[in-house]
Amino acid sequence: MSDQQKPTHGFASSIEAYQRAVERNDNEAASDAMHDLFAAAAKVTMDNPDLTTKLLLTAKDLESKGEWEAAIDVYQNILSIADLDALTEMQAHENLGIISRWMNRDSESLEHRRRATASARRSESAIILSICLQREAGCMIRCGQIDDAISRLDEALSVLDDGPMYDTQRANALTGQAMCAVKKGSLTAADLYLEEAFHLLKPSAKITIAAGVQGNLAYWWSVRAQLQTAQQDNAESLSSWRKAVETMRQIAALPHVEPSKANSALADMLKGLARALTAANLEEEMNAALEERRKALDAVGLPNYQSK
C-alpha cells in the first residue's frame, strides 16, 4: 500500500479509541471516538482524490439528486477500470446492489451482492467479508432463498474474531438467522437467536450516533415483530414494529447518514407497521404510517420502491 493510500494517524487512532471504549462498555467515549472517526474518514477521502475516489464521489452526488440510472453508469465505469482494487470493486457492486433493490430489480441486486462478497474475499478483511455475506443473505431472504441465506450467515459468523468489537455484527447475523427460522416455521429457534442477538446488542445500544448499531437494533425489532406475528401475538408485534420505526426515525435524523439509505429502511419499517396496524383495525394510524412512508421515499427520489 502506498503512503497516499494509508489511513492517517487520526483515522487509525480513532478506530483504536472506539475499540477500547467498546471493550470497556464506555458509551460516551465510544460516541466521542465515532465523531472523530467520521471526521478523519472524510479527511482521508478528500486528501486522496484519485480517479476511483472522484468517480465514487460523483456517483454519490448523483444518488443524492435521485439520478439513479446515471449513478449506475458511473459505478459500471468504475468496474471497467483495469486492476481495480478489491475494496473499490466491492463498494461499487455493493452500491449497485442497493440501487437495484430500490429499482425493484431483486435478481440484479442479488447478483451484485454475490459479486460484492467475491470481492470482499479478495480483500482479506474478515469484518468486510462478514458484512458482505450478511447483506447477500438479506437479499437471499427477500428472494425466498432461505437455505442459501442460512449458509451465508453461518459463514458470516464463522469468520469474525472473538471479542466485543464484533459483537454488533455477530448480533446482526444472529438476527438474520432468526428471520430465516421464522420463514421456516422454527419459532423456538428464532426466539433463541433473537435472545442471543439482543444480549450482544445491549451494551452498545445507547450509542445513538452509531447508525450501524442502531440499524441492527431496528432490524432486530422488525424480526421480533414478525416472530410475534407468527406466534399470533399481534399486540406485541405492533409494539415491536413501533420500536423499529422509532429507531429508524432516529437514524434518519443523524447528519452523517445517507438520506436514501435511511429513508428506504424507514419505509421498510413503516410498511411493516402499517400491516400490524391493519391487523389491529387501526385504520387512521395505518393511513398515517403509509403517508409517512410515501413522503420519506418521495424526499429521496424513490417513489416506486416496493418494500418486501
mmCIF file of C-alpha atoms in Angstrom:
data_model
loop_
_atom_site.group_PDB
_atom_site.id
_atom_site.type_symbol
_atom_site.label_atom_id
_atom_site.label_comp_id
_atom_site.label_asym_id
_atom_site.label_seq_id
_atom_site.Cartn_x
_atom_site.Cartn_y
_atom_site.Cartn_z
ATOM 1 C CA MET A 1 0.000 0.000 0.000
ATOM 2 C CA SER A 2 1.394 3.425 -0.925
ATOM 3 C CA ASP A 3 1.726 6.236 1.599
ATOM 4 C CA GLN A 4 -1.206 8.010 -0.102
ATOM 5 C CA GLN A 5 -3.452 5.003 0.406
ATOM 6 C CA LYS A 6 -2.603 4.504 4.085
ATOM 7 C CA PRO A 7 -5.056 5.784 6.688
ATOM 8 C CA THR A 8 -3.949 8.908 8.506
ATOM 9 C CA HIS A 9 -2.818 8.651 12.109
ATOM 10 C CA GLY A 10 -6.049 10.362 13.174
ATOM 11 C CA PHE A 11 -8.096 7.732 11.367
ATOM 12 C CA ALA A 12 -6.195 4.821 12.914
ATOM 13 C CA SER A 13 -6.187 6.331 16.403
ATOM 14 C CA SER A 14 -9.943 6.963 16.202
ATOM 15 C CA ILE A 15 -10.548 3.315 15.352
ATOM 16 C CA GLU A 16 -8.368 2.230 18.276
ATOM 17 C CA ALA A 17 -10.138 4.643 20.652
ATOM 18 C CA TYR A 18 -13.527 3.339 19.548
ATOM 19 C CA GLN A 19 -12.424 -0.267 20.031
ATOM 20 C CA ARG A 20 -11.095 0.415 23.544
ATOM 21 C CA ALA A 21 -14.317 2.225 24.502
ATOM 22 C CA VAL A 22 -16.479 -0.654 23.243
ATOM 23 C CA GLU A 23 -14.361 -3.184 25.119
ATOM 24 C CA ARG A 24 -14.908 -1.374 28.411
ATOM 25 C CA ASN A 25 -18.584 -0.563 27.664
ATOM 26 C CA ASP A 26 -17.928 3.197 27.824
ATOM 27 C CA ASN A 27 -20.744 4.505 25.621
ATOM 28 C CA GLU A 28 -19.829 8.189 25.997
ATOM 29 C CA ALA A 29 -16.215 7.611 24.964
ATOM 30 C CA ALA A 30 -17.344 5.396 22.087
ATOM 31 C CA SER A 31 -19.654 8.142 20.860
ATOM 32 C CA ASP A 32 -16.820 10.709 21.008
ATOM 33 C CA ALA A 33 -14.496 8.356 19.126
ATOM 34 C CA MET A 34 -17.186 7.803 16.494
ATOM 35 C CA HIS A 35 -17.403 11.577 15.931
ATOM 36 C CA ASP A 36 -13.623 11.706 15.454
ATOM 37 C CA LEU A 37 -13.740 8.695 13.134
ATOM 38 C CA PHE A 38 -16.275 10.339 10.815
ATOM 39 C CA ALA A 39 -14.145 13.486 10.610
ATOM 40 C CA ALA A 40 -10.940 11.512 9.956
ATOM 41 C CA ALA A 41 -12.586 9.334 7.305
ATOM 42 C CA ALA A 42 -13.848 12.416 5.462
ATOM 43 C CA LYS A 43 -10.345 13.927 5.543
ATOM 44 C CA VAL A 44 -8.773 10.733 4.146
ATOM 45 C CA THR A 45 -11.270 10.762 1.263
ATOM 46 C CA MET A 46 -10.772 14.422 0.375
ATOM 47 C CA ASP A 47 -6.975 14.313 0.761
ATOM 48 C CA ASN A 48 -6.662 11.432 -1.751
ATOM 49 C CA PRO A 49 -8.814 12.360 -4.779
ATOM 50 C CA ASP A 50 -7.606 9.642 -7.152
ATOM 51 C CA LEU A 51 -9.703 8.587 -10.162
ATOM 52 C CA THR A 52 -11.805 5.984 -8.373
ATOM 53 C CA THR A 53 -12.414 8.325 -5.417
ATOM 54 C CA LYS A 54 -13.577 11.056 -7.792
ATOM 55 C CA LEU A 55 -15.898 8.618 -9.565
ATOM 56 C CA LEU A 56 -17.283 7.317 -6.259
ATOM 57 C CA LEU A 57 -17.952 10.884 -5.132
ATOM 58 C CA THR A 58 -19.624 11.628 -8.467
ATOM 59 C CA ALA A 59 -21.854 8.578 -8.102
ATOM 60 C CA LYS A 60 -22.809 9.576 -4.560
ATOM 61 C CA ASP A 61 -23.625 13.088 -5.736
ATOM 62 C CA LEU A 62 -25.914 11.650 -8.423
ATOM 63 C CA GLU A 63 -27.570 9.419 -5.828
ATOM 64 C CA SER A 64 -28.217 12.437 -3.598
ATOM 65 C CA LYS A 65 -30.092 14.004 -6.525
ATOM 66 C CA GLY A 66 -32.115 10.859 -7.215
ATOM 67 C CA GLU A 67 -30.392 10.338 -10.588
ATOM 68 C CA TRP A 68 -30.200 6.573 -10.150
ATOM 69 C CA GLU A 69 -29.546 5.428 -13.719
ATOM 70 C CA ALA A 70 -26.722 7.963 -14.069
ATOM 71 C CA ALA A 71 -25.228 6.716 -10.790
ATOM 72 C CA ILE A 72 -25.423 3.143 -12.101
ATOM 73 C CA ASP A 73 -23.461 4.208 -15.192
ATOM 74 C CA VAL A 74 -20.712 5.711 -13.021
ATOM 75 C CA TYR A 75 -20.415 2.572 -10.902
ATOM 76 C CA GLN A 76 -20.213 0.474 -14.080
ATOM 77 C CA ASN A 77 -17.431 2.794 -15.290
ATOM 78 C CA ILE A 78 -15.579 2.182 -12.029
ATOM 79 C CA LEU A 79 -15.858 -1.575 -12.532
ATOM 80 C CA SER A 80 -14.338 -1.236 -16.020
ATOM 81 C CA ILE A 81 -11.093 0.232 -14.614
ATOM 82 C CA ALA A 82 -8.142 -2.132 -15.057
ATOM 83 C CA ASP A 83 -6.519 -3.605 -11.941
ATOM 84 C CA LEU A 84 -9.267 -2.280 -9.673
ATOM 85 C CA ASP A 85 -8.537 -2.984 -6.033
ATOM 86 C CA ALA A 86 -10.810 -5.430 -4.224
ATOM 87 C CA LEU A 87 -12.335 -2.927 -1.802
ATOM 88 C CA THR A 88 -13.328 -0.427 -4.512
ATOM 89 C CA GLU A 89 -14.756 -3.262 -6.607
ATOM 90 C CA MET A 90 -16.702 -4.455 -3.580
ATOM 91 C CA GLN A 91 -18.013 -0.954 -2.882
ATOM 92 C CA ALA A 92 -19.173 -0.478 -6.482
ATOM 93 C CA HIS A 93 -21.045 -3.803 -6.513
ATOM 94 C CA GLU A 94 -22.440 -3.087 -3.053
ATOM 95 C CA ASN A 95 -23.868 0.244 -4.184
ATOM 96 C CA LEU A 96 -25.194 -1.250 -7.416
ATOM 97 C CA GLY A 97 -26.900 -3.911 -5.329
ATOM 98 C CA ILE A 98 -28.562 -1.258 -3.190
ATOM 99 C CA ILE A 99 -29.750 0.826 -6.139
ATOM 100 C CA SER A 100 -31.017 -2.285 -7.950
ATOM 101 C CA ARG A 101 -33.084 -3.119 -4.901
ATOM 102 C CA TRP A 102 -34.534 0.383 -4.830
ATOM 103 C CA MET A 103 -35.416 -0.069 -8.510
ATOM 104 C CA ASN A 104 -37.213 -3.326 -7.537
ATOM 105 C CA ARG A 105 -34.746 -5.422 -9.545
ATOM 106 C CA ASP A 106 -34.255 -8.165 -6.978
ATOM 107 C CA SER A 107 -32.391 -10.706 -9.127
ATOM 108 C CA GLU A 108 -29.996 -7.992 -10.330
ATOM 109 C CA SER A 109 -29.497 -6.822 -6.759
ATOM 110 C CA LEU A 110 -28.641 -10.358 -5.647
ATOM 111 C CA GLU A 111 -26.090 -10.763 -8.427
ATOM 112 C CA HIS A 112 -24.296 -7.596 -7.337
ATOM 113 C CA ARG A 113 -24.399 -8.766 -3.721
ATOM 114 C CA ARG A 114 -22.764 -12.033 -4.770
ATOM 115 C CA ARG A 115 -20.043 -10.164 -6.637
ATOM 116 C CA ALA A 116 -19.513 -7.833 -3.679
ATOM 117 C CA THR A 117 -18.956 -10.897 -1.481
ATOM 118 C CA ALA A 118 -16.470 -12.322 -4.005
ATOM 119 C CA SER A 119 -14.558 -9.024 -3.954
ATOM 120 C CA ALA A 120 -14.618 -8.986 -0.154
ATOM 121 C CA ARG A 121 -12.982 -12.422 -0.126
ATOM 122 C CA ARG A 122 -10.078 -10.947 -2.112
ATOM 123 C CA SER A 123 -9.768 -8.065 0.347
ATOM 124 C CA GLU A 124 -8.685 -10.471 3.105
ATOM 125 C CA SER A 125 -10.688 -8.446 5.649
ATOM 126 C CA ALA A 126 -12.785 -10.668 7.891
ATOM 127 C CA ILE A 127 -15.146 -7.901 9.023
ATOM 128 C CA ILE A 128 -15.809 -6.696 5.461
ATOM 129 C CA LEU A 129 -16.401 -10.275 4.316
ATOM 130 C CA SER A 130 -18.815 -10.853 7.195
ATOM 131 C CA ILE A 131 -20.762 -7.688 6.365
ATOM 132 C CA CYS A 132 -20.997 -8.604 2.670
ATOM 133 C CA LEU A 133 -22.105 -12.152 3.486
ATOM 134 C CA GLN A 134 -24.837 -10.774 5.754
ATOM 135 C CA ARG A 135 -26.054 -8.347 3.106
ATOM 136 C CA GLU A 136 -26.048 -11.088 0.483
ATOM 137 C CA ALA A 137 -28.054 -13.241 2.905
ATOM 138 C CA GLY A 138 -30.553 -10.426 3.417
ATOM 139 C CA CYS A 139 -31.095 -10.227 -0.327
ATOM 140 C CA MET A 140 -31.499 -14.005 -0.487
ATOM 141 C CA ILE A 141 -34.154 -13.842 2.231
ATOM 142 C CA ARG A 142 -36.070 -11.266 0.183
ATOM 143 C CA CYS A 143 -35.774 -13.573 -2.843
ATOM 144 C CA GLY A 144 -37.006 -16.590 -0.865
ATOM 145 C CA GLN A 145 -33.650 -18.439 -0.930
ATOM 146 C CA ILE A 146 -33.709 -19.254 2.768
ATOM 147 C CA ASP A 147 -31.325 -22.232 2.869
ATOM 148 C CA ASP A 148 -28.688 -20.296 0.908
ATOM 149 C CA ALA A 149 -29.164 -17.361 3.272
ATOM 150 C CA ILE A 150 -28.565 -19.602 6.288
ATOM 151 C CA SER A 151 -25.325 -20.840 4.707
ATOM 152 C CA ARG A 152 -24.089 -17.265 4.169
ATOM 153 C CA LEU A 153 -25.000 -16.262 7.729
ATOM 154 C CA ASP A 154 -23.203 -19.296 9.160
ATOM 155 C CA GLU A 155 -20.064 -18.242 7.299
ATOM 156 C CA ALA A 156 -20.528 -14.606 8.334
ATOM 157 C CA LEU A 157 -20.427 -15.702 11.965
ATOM 158 C CA SER A 158 -17.512 -18.094 11.487
ATOM 159 C CA VAL A 159 -15.114 -15.500 10.022
ATOM 160 C CA LEU A 160 -15.469 -12.984 12.856
ATOM 161 C CA ASP A 161 -12.803 -12.807 15.549
ATOM 162 C CA ASP A 162 -13.770 -13.182 19.199
ATOM 163 C CA GLY A 163 -14.223 -10.107 21.367
ATOM 164 C CA PRO A 164 -16.768 -7.323 21.868
ATOM 165 C CA MET A 165 -15.529 -5.243 18.909
ATOM 166 C CA TYR A 166 -17.503 -7.501 16.562
ATOM 167 C CA ASP A 167 -20.497 -8.221 18.782
ATOM 168 C CA THR A 168 -22.852 -5.969 16.838
ATOM 169 C CA GLN A 169 -22.006 -7.811 13.608
ATOM 170 C CA ARG A 170 -22.500 -11.139 15.367
ATOM 171 C CA ALA A 171 -25.836 -9.861 16.638
ATOM 172 C CA ASN A 172 -26.934 -8.834 13.164
ATOM 173 C CA ALA A 173 -26.040 -12.239 11.714
ATOM 174 C CA LEU A 174 -27.940 -13.969 14.527
ATOM 175 C CA THR A 175 -30.936 -11.731 13.832
ATOM 176 C CA GLY A 176 -30.737 -12.834 10.208
ATOM 177 C CA GLN A 177 -30.697 -16.441 11.403
ATOM 178 C CA ALA A 178 -33.827 -15.669 13.418
ATOM 179 C CA MET A 179 -35.517 -14.266 10.300
ATOM 180 C CA CYS A 180 -34.668 -17.462 8.413
ATOM 181 C CA ALA A 181 -36.051 -19.542 11.284
ATOM 182 C CA VAL A 182 -39.314 -17.566 11.191
ATOM 183 C CA LYS A 183 -39.553 -18.166 7.431
ATOM 184 C CA LYS A 184 -39.068 -21.910 8.005
ATOM 185 C CA GLY A 185 -41.576 -22.019 10.875
ATOM 186 C CA SER A 186 -38.935 -22.798 13.519
ATOM 187 C CA LEU A 187 -40.273 -20.307 16.032
ATOM 188 C CA THR A 188 -38.489 -21.631 19.127
ATOM 189 C CA ALA A 189 -35.147 -21.435 17.336
ATOM 190 C CA ALA A 190 -35.975 -17.907 16.159
ATOM 191 C CA ASP A 191 -36.673 -16.839 19.726
ATOM 192 C CA LEU A 192 -33.321 -18.218 20.888
ATOM 193 C CA TYR A 193 -31.428 -16.472 18.084
ATOM 194 C CA LEU A 194 -33.078 -13.163 18.981
ATOM 195 C CA GLU A 195 -32.326 -13.601 22.675
ATOM 196 C CA GLU A 196 -28.635 -14.177 21.948
ATOM 197 C CA ALA A 197 -28.539 -11.281 19.492
ATOM 198 C CA PHE A 198 -30.077 -8.839 21.966
ATOM 199 C CA HIS A 199 -27.562 -9.866 24.626
ATOM 200 C CA LEU A 200 -24.800 -8.823 22.213
ATOM 201 C CA LEU A 201 -26.510 -5.609 21.085
ATOM 202 C CA LYS A 202 -27.486 -4.298 24.502
ATOM 203 C CA PRO A 203 -24.070 -2.909 25.636
ATOM 204 C CA SER A 204 -23.759 -0.578 22.626
ATOM 205 C CA ALA A 205 -27.468 0.159 22.082
ATOM 206 C CA LYS A 206 -27.125 3.550 23.821
ATOM 207 C CA ILE A 207 -24.550 4.814 21.312
ATOM 208 C CA THR A 208 -27.178 6.702 19.347
ATOM 209 C CA ILE A 209 -24.706 8.265 16.907
ATOM 210 C CA ALA A 210 -23.631 4.800 15.706
ATOM 211 C CA ALA A 211 -26.037 4.348 12.812
ATOM 212 C CA GLY A 212 -24.838 0.804 12.158
ATOM 213 C CA VAL A 213 -25.574 -0.301 15.711
ATOM 214 C CA GLN A 214 -28.949 1.428 15.685
ATOM 215 C CA GLY A 215 -29.756 -0.076 12.283
ATOM 216 C CA ASN A 216 -29.016 -3.533 13.667
ATOM 217 C CA LEU A 217 -31.313 -2.758 16.574
ATOM 218 C CA ALA A 218 -34.130 -1.631 14.256
ATOM 219 C CA TYR A 219 -33.689 -4.830 12.249
ATOM 220 C CA TRP A 220 -33.845 -6.832 15.495
ATOM 221 C CA TRP A 221 -37.166 -5.202 16.450
ATOM 222 C CA SER A 222 -38.584 -5.871 12.976
ATOM 223 C CA VAL A 223 -37.669 -9.558 13.091
ATOM 224 C CA ARG A 224 -39.046 -9.817 16.608
ATOM 225 C CA ALA A 225 -42.278 -8.290 15.318
ATOM 226 C CA GLN A 226 -42.506 -10.882 12.557
ATOM 227 C CA LEU A 227 -41.840 -13.691 15.027
ATOM 228 C CA GLN A 228 -44.593 -12.374 17.291
ATOM 229 C CA THR A 229 -46.990 -12.271 14.337
ATOM 230 C CA ALA A 230 -46.124 -15.903 13.597
ATOM 231 C CA GLN A 231 -46.815 -16.654 17.264
ATOM 232 C CA GLN A 232 -50.218 -14.940 16.838
ATOM 233 C CA ASP A 233 -49.304 -12.261 19.374
ATOM 234 C CA ASN A 234 -50.470 -9.282 17.329
ATOM 235 C CA ALA A 235 -50.421 -6.798 20.211
ATOM 236 C CA GLU A 236 -46.736 -7.434 20.963
ATOM 237 C CA SER A 237 -45.951 -7.461 17.252
ATOM 238 C CA LEU A 238 -47.464 -3.995 16.885
ATOM 239 C CA SER A 239 -45.386 -2.768 19.833
ATOM 240 C CA SER A 240 -42.193 -4.146 18.279
ATOM 241 C CA TRP A 241 -42.960 -2.538 14.914
ATOM 242 C CA ARG A 242 -43.431 0.802 16.667
ATOM 243 C CA LYS A 243 -39.974 0.432 18.253
ATOM 244 C CA ALA A 244 -38.421 -0.499 14.903
ATOM 245 C CA VAL A 245 -39.927 2.601 13.278
ATOM 246 C CA GLU A 246 -38.891 4.906 16.110
ATOM 247 C CA THR A 247 -35.321 3.618 15.955
ATOM 248 C CA MET A 248 -35.199 4.203 12.197
ATOM 249 C CA ARG A 249 -36.576 7.721 12.614
ATOM 250 C CA GLN A 250 -33.689 8.479 14.968
ATOM 251 C CA ILE A 251 -31.202 7.097 12.435
ATOM 252 C CA ALA A 252 -32.738 9.161 9.625
ATOM 253 C CA ALA A 253 -32.199 12.298 11.723
ATOM 254 C CA LEU A 254 -28.436 11.714 12.052
ATOM 255 C CA PRO A 255 -26.480 14.198 9.917
ATOM 256 C CA HIS A 256 -23.860 11.698 8.715
ATOM 257 C CA VAL A 257 -26.342 9.097 7.390
ATOM 258 C CA GLU A 258 -27.147 8.972 3.671
ATOM 259 C CA PRO A 259 -30.824 10.029 3.359
ATOM 260 C CA SER A 260 -31.613 7.488 0.639
ATOM 261 C CA LYS A 261 -30.425 4.574 2.774
ATOM 262 C CA ALA A 262 -32.095 5.844 5.928
ATOM 263 C CA ASN A 263 -35.404 6.709 4.263
ATOM 264 C CA SER A 264 -35.668 3.438 2.345
ATOM 265 C CA ALA A 265 -35.014 1.485 5.549
ATOM 266 C CA LEU A 266 -37.570 3.645 7.352
ATOM 267 C CA ALA A 267 -40.021 2.872 4.541
ATOM 268 C CA ASP A 268 -39.479 -0.857 5.112
ATOM 269 C CA MET A 269 -40.271 -0.464 8.815
ATOM 270 C CA LEU A 270 -43.302 1.738 8.156
ATOM 271 C CA LYS A 271 -44.737 -0.850 5.769
ATOM 272 C CA GLY A 272 -44.406 -3.499 8.480
ATOM 273 C CA LEU A 273 -46.029 -1.141 10.980
ATOM 274 C CA ALA A 274 -48.878 -0.445 8.556
ATOM 275 C CA ARG A 275 -49.583 -4.178 8.258
ATOM 276 C CA ALA A 276 -49.646 -4.522 12.044
ATOM 277 C CA LEU A 277 -51.968 -1.522 12.351
ATOM 278 C CA THR A 278 -54.268 -3.052 9.747
ATOM 279 C CA ALA A 279 -54.403 -6.288 11.765
ATOM 280 C CA ALA A 280 -55.302 -4.193 14.836
ATOM 281 C CA ASN A 281 -58.058 -2.370 12.917
ATOM 282 C CA LEU A 282 -56.326 0.967 13.489
ATOM 283 C CA GLU A 283 -57.110 2.399 10.077
ATOM 284 C CA GLU A 284 -56.312 6.048 10.814
ATOM 285 C CA GLU A 285 -52.847 5.221 12.167
ATOM 286 C CA MET A 286 -52.286 2.824 9.282
ATOM 287 C CA ASN A 287 -53.022 5.574 6.765
ATOM 288 C CA ALA A 288 -50.683 7.921 8.641
ATOM 289 C CA ALA A 289 -47.890 5.332 8.521
ATOM 290 C CA LEU A 290 -48.337 4.837 4.781
ATOM 291 C CA GLU A 291 -48.378 8.598 4.230
ATOM 292 C CA GLU A 292 -45.143 8.956 6.222
ATOM 293 C CA ARG A 293 -43.671 6.170 4.106
ATOM 294 C CA ARG A 294 -44.687 7.917 0.874
ATOM 295 C CA LYS A 295 -43.144 11.219 1.990
ATOM 296 C CA ALA A 296 -39.912 9.533 3.098
ATOM 297 C CA LEU A 297 -39.482 7.886 -0.316
ATOM 298 C CA ASP A 298 -40.506 10.964 -2.288
ATOM 299 C CA ALA A 299 -37.921 13.010 -0.371
ATOM 300 C CA VAL A 300 -35.087 10.886 -1.785
ATOM 301 C CA GLY A 301 -36.476 10.264 -5.270
ATOM 302 C CA LEU A 302 -37.656 6.704 -4.686
ATOM 303 C CA PRO A 303 -41.443 6.931 -5.168
ATOM 304 C CA ASN A 304 -41.707 3.468 -6.742
ATOM 305 C CA TYR A 305 -39.628 1.488 -4.217
ATOM 306 C CA GLN A 306 -41.537 -1.570 -3.038
ATOM 307 C CA SER A 307 -40.658 -2.933 0.408
ATOM 308 C CA LYS A 308 -40.871 -6.696 0.830
#
